[in-house]
Amino acid sequence: MLCARRKFLKVVGATAAFPVILRAQATTSLTQKKEFHMEIKRNGSQPSAKGPADWFTGTVRIDSPFKGTDPARVSGAIVTFEPGARTAWHTHPLGQTLIVTSGLGWVQREGGPIEEIRPGDVVWFPPGEKHWHGAAPTTAMTHIAIQEQLDGKVVDWLEKVSDDEYGQPG
């Protein structure tokens, strides 16, 4: 106990009398200074977008209920792939989580087999992992995609998945 008291005295100064009450000085961060309010975005309040042909093969509809606005970095989209539709190969700087809500789909990471995904499945792609995902050839598939932005970017799009690569699940 004596050793601890000596160390404490070095911190607060040798003239401290006991008991000593230390009070932390409150600081306000930039985030605390800005006023934030709860926000609700109603279903259907954002228009759907067609998946750009540079990033998708086939017909894809994207509904983006929330985008990563500061101070949050998380964004999400509800993505519906018509049968046979799929993403191009891509990566996410901070990873991506998919939650399948309907239909039947396929996912593949670079060098791995094509794997089937079904409603209720949750798929996580680690940061920087090259992958693609989409609907099975005869069944549409919808998933929720959640990812974080890094320096304002959520995805790096690469080359399209060829019909030969699309193939069959392993």
Coordinates of C-alpha atoms in Angstrom, one line a residue:
M1 CA 0.0 0.0 0.0
L2 CA 2.8 2.4 0.8
C3 CA 4.3 1.8 -2.7
A4 CA 1.0 2.6 -4.3
R5 CA 0.7 5.8 -2.2
R6 CA 4.2 7.0 -3.3
K7 CA 3.3 6.4 -7.0
F8 CA 0.0 8.3 -6.5
L9 CA 1.9 11.2 -4.8
K10 CA 4.2 11.5 -7.8
V11 CA 1.1 11.8 -10.1
V12 CA -0.8 14.4 -8.0
G13 CA 2.1 16.1 -6.4
A14 CA 3.8 15.7 -3.0
T15 CA 1.7 18.3 -1.3
A16 CA -1.6 16.3 -1.7
A17 CA -3.6 15.7 1.5
F18 CA -5.8 12.7 1.9
P19 CA -8.4 12.0 0.9
V20 CA -7.8 13.3 -2.6
I21 CA -10.8 13.6 -5.0
L22 CA -9.9 13.6 -8.6
R23 CA -12.4 14.9 -11.1
A24 CA -12.1 14.3 -14.8
Q25 CA -12.5 17.3 -16.9
A26 CA -15.4 16.8 -19.3
T27 CA -14.5 17.3 -23.0
T28 CA -16.9 17.5 -25.9
S29 CA -16.0 15.8 -29.1
L30 CA -16.9 17.1 -32.5
T31 CA -19.5 14.4 -32.7
Q32 CA -21.1 15.5 -29.5
K33 CA -21.2 19.1 -30.6
K34 CA -23.2 18.3 -33.7
E35 CA -26.9 17.8 -33.1
F36 CA -28.2 14.4 -34.3
H37 CA -31.8 13.2 -34.4
M38 CA -33.4 9.9 -34.9
E39 CA -34.3 9.3 -38.5
I40 CA -36.9 7.0 -40.0
K41 CA -36.9 6.2 -43.7
R42 CA -40.1 4.6 -44.7
N43 CA -40.2 1.6 -47.0
G44 CA -40.7 2.8 -50.5
S45 CA -39.6 6.4 -49.8
Q46 CA -36.5 5.9 -51.8
P47 CA -36.8 5.0 -55.5
S48 CA -35.5 1.6 -56.7
A49 CA -32.5 1.7 -59.0
K50 CA -31.5 -0.7 -61.8
G51 CA -28.2 -2.5 -61.2
P52 CA -25.7 -0.8 -63.5
A53 CA -24.6 -3.0 -66.5
D54 CA -20.9 -2.4 -65.6
W55 CA -21.4 -4.1 -62.2
F56 CA -24.1 -6.7 -62.9
T57 CA -25.0 -9.4 -65.5
G58 CA -28.8 -9.8 -65.9
T59 CA -31.6 -7.8 -64.2
V60 CA -31.0 -6.5 -60.7
R61 CA -33.0 -4.0 -58.7
I62 CA -31.4 -2.1 -55.8
D63 CA -33.3 -0.5 -53.0
S64 CA -31.0 1.5 -50.7
P65 CA -32.8 2.2 -47.5
F66 CA -29.8 3.7 -45.8
K67 CA -26.4 5.1 -46.9
G68 CA -23.4 5.6 -44.7
T69 CA -23.6 9.3 -43.7
D70 CA -21.2 10.7 -41.1
P71 CA -20.6 9.8 -38.4
A72 CA -21.9 6.4 -39.3
R73 CA -20.1 4.4 -41.9
V74 CA -22.7 1.6 -42.4
S75 CA -24.8 1.4 -45.5
G76 CA -27.3 -1.1 -46.6
A77 CA -29.3 -2.2 -49.6
I78 CA -32.0 -4.7 -50.5
V79 CA -30.9 -6.3 -53.7
T80 CA -33.1 -8.5 -55.9
F81 CA -31.5 -10.6 -58.6
E82 CA -33.8 -12.1 -61.3
P83 CA -32.9 -15.7 -62.3
G84 CA -29.3 -15.9 -63.6
A85 CA -28.4 -12.4 -62.6
R86 CA -25.2 -11.8 -60.7
T87 CA -22.7 -9.2 -59.6
A88 CA -19.3 -8.7 -61.2
W89 CA -16.3 -9.8 -59.1
H90 CA -15.7 -7.3 -56.4
T91 CA -14.2 -6.5 -53.0
H92 CA -15.2 -4.4 -50.0
P93 CA -12.6 -2.5 -48.1
L94 CA -14.2 -3.3 -44.7
G95 CA -16.1 -6.5 -45.7
Q96 CA -19.7 -7.2 -46.4
T97 CA -22.6 -9.1 -44.8
L98 CA -25.4 -10.6 -46.9
I99 CA -28.7 -11.8 -45.4
V100 CA -30.7 -13.9 -47.8
T101 CA -34.4 -13.0 -47.5
S102 CA -36.0 -15.0 -50.4
G103 CA -35.2 -17.3 -53.3
L104 CA -32.1 -19.2 -54.0
G105 CA -28.7 -17.8 -54.8
W106 CA -25.0 -18.6 -55.3
V107 CA -21.9 -17.1 -53.9
Q108 CA -18.2 -17.7 -54.7
R109 CA -15.0 -16.3 -53.3
E110 CA -11.9 -16.3 -55.5
G111 CA -10.4 -19.8 -55.7
G112 CA -13.4 -21.4 -53.8
P113 CA -16.3 -23.4 -55.0
I114 CA -19.7 -21.9 -55.9
E115 CA -21.9 -22.3 -52.9
E116 CA -25.7 -22.2 -52.6
I117 CA -27.4 -19.7 -50.3
R118 CA -31.0 -19.8 -49.1
P119 CA -33.4 -17.6 -47.0
G120 CA -32.1 -17.1 -43.5
D121 CA -28.4 -17.7 -44.6
V122 CA -25.9 -15.0 -43.5
V123 CA -22.8 -14.7 -45.6
W124 CA -19.8 -12.6 -44.5
F125 CA -17.0 -11.6 -46.8
P126 CA -13.8 -10.4 -45.1
P127 CA -12.3 -7.1 -46.1
G128 CA -10.6 -7.3 -49.5
E129 CA -11.9 -10.8 -50.4
K130 CA -12.7 -11.0 -54.1
H131 CA -16.1 -12.6 -54.6
W132 CA -19.4 -12.5 -56.5
H133 CA -23.0 -13.4 -55.6
G134 CA -26.3 -13.6 -57.4
A135 CA -29.4 -15.7 -58.2
A136 CA -29.5 -19.3 -59.2
P137 CA -30.2 -19.9 -63.0
T138 CA -33.9 -20.6 -62.5
T139 CA -34.8 -18.8 -59.3
A140 CA -34.8 -15.1 -58.3
M141 CA -33.0 -14.2 -55.0
T142 CA -33.2 -11.2 -52.7
H143 CA -30.7 -10.3 -50.0
I144 CA -29.9 -7.5 -47.7
A145 CA -26.3 -6.2 -48.2
I146 CA -24.6 -4.4 -45.3
Q147 CA -21.2 -2.9 -45.6
E148 CA -19.1 -0.1 -44.1
Q149 CA -17.4 2.7 -46.1
L150 CA -13.7 3.5 -45.9
D151 CA -12.8 6.9 -47.1
G152 CA -16.2 7.2 -48.7
K153 CA -15.9 3.9 -50.6
V154 CA -17.9 0.7 -50.0
V155 CA -16.9 -1.5 -53.0
D156 CA -14.3 -1.9 -55.6
W157 CA -15.8 -3.4 -58.8
L158 CA -13.6 -5.7 -60.9
E159 CA -14.3 -7.8 -64.0
K160 CA -17.6 -9.5 -64.8
V161 CA -18.3 -13.1 -64.0
S162 CA -18.2 -15.0 -67.3
D163 CA -20.9 -17.6 -68.1
D164 CA -18.3 -20.3 -67.7
E165 CA -17.4 -19.1 -64.2
Y166 CA -21.1 -18.9 -63.3
G167 CA -21.4 -22.7 -63.9
Q168 CA -22.8 -24.9 -61.2
P169 CA -22.4 -25.0 -57.4
G170 CA -19.5 -27.3 -56.2

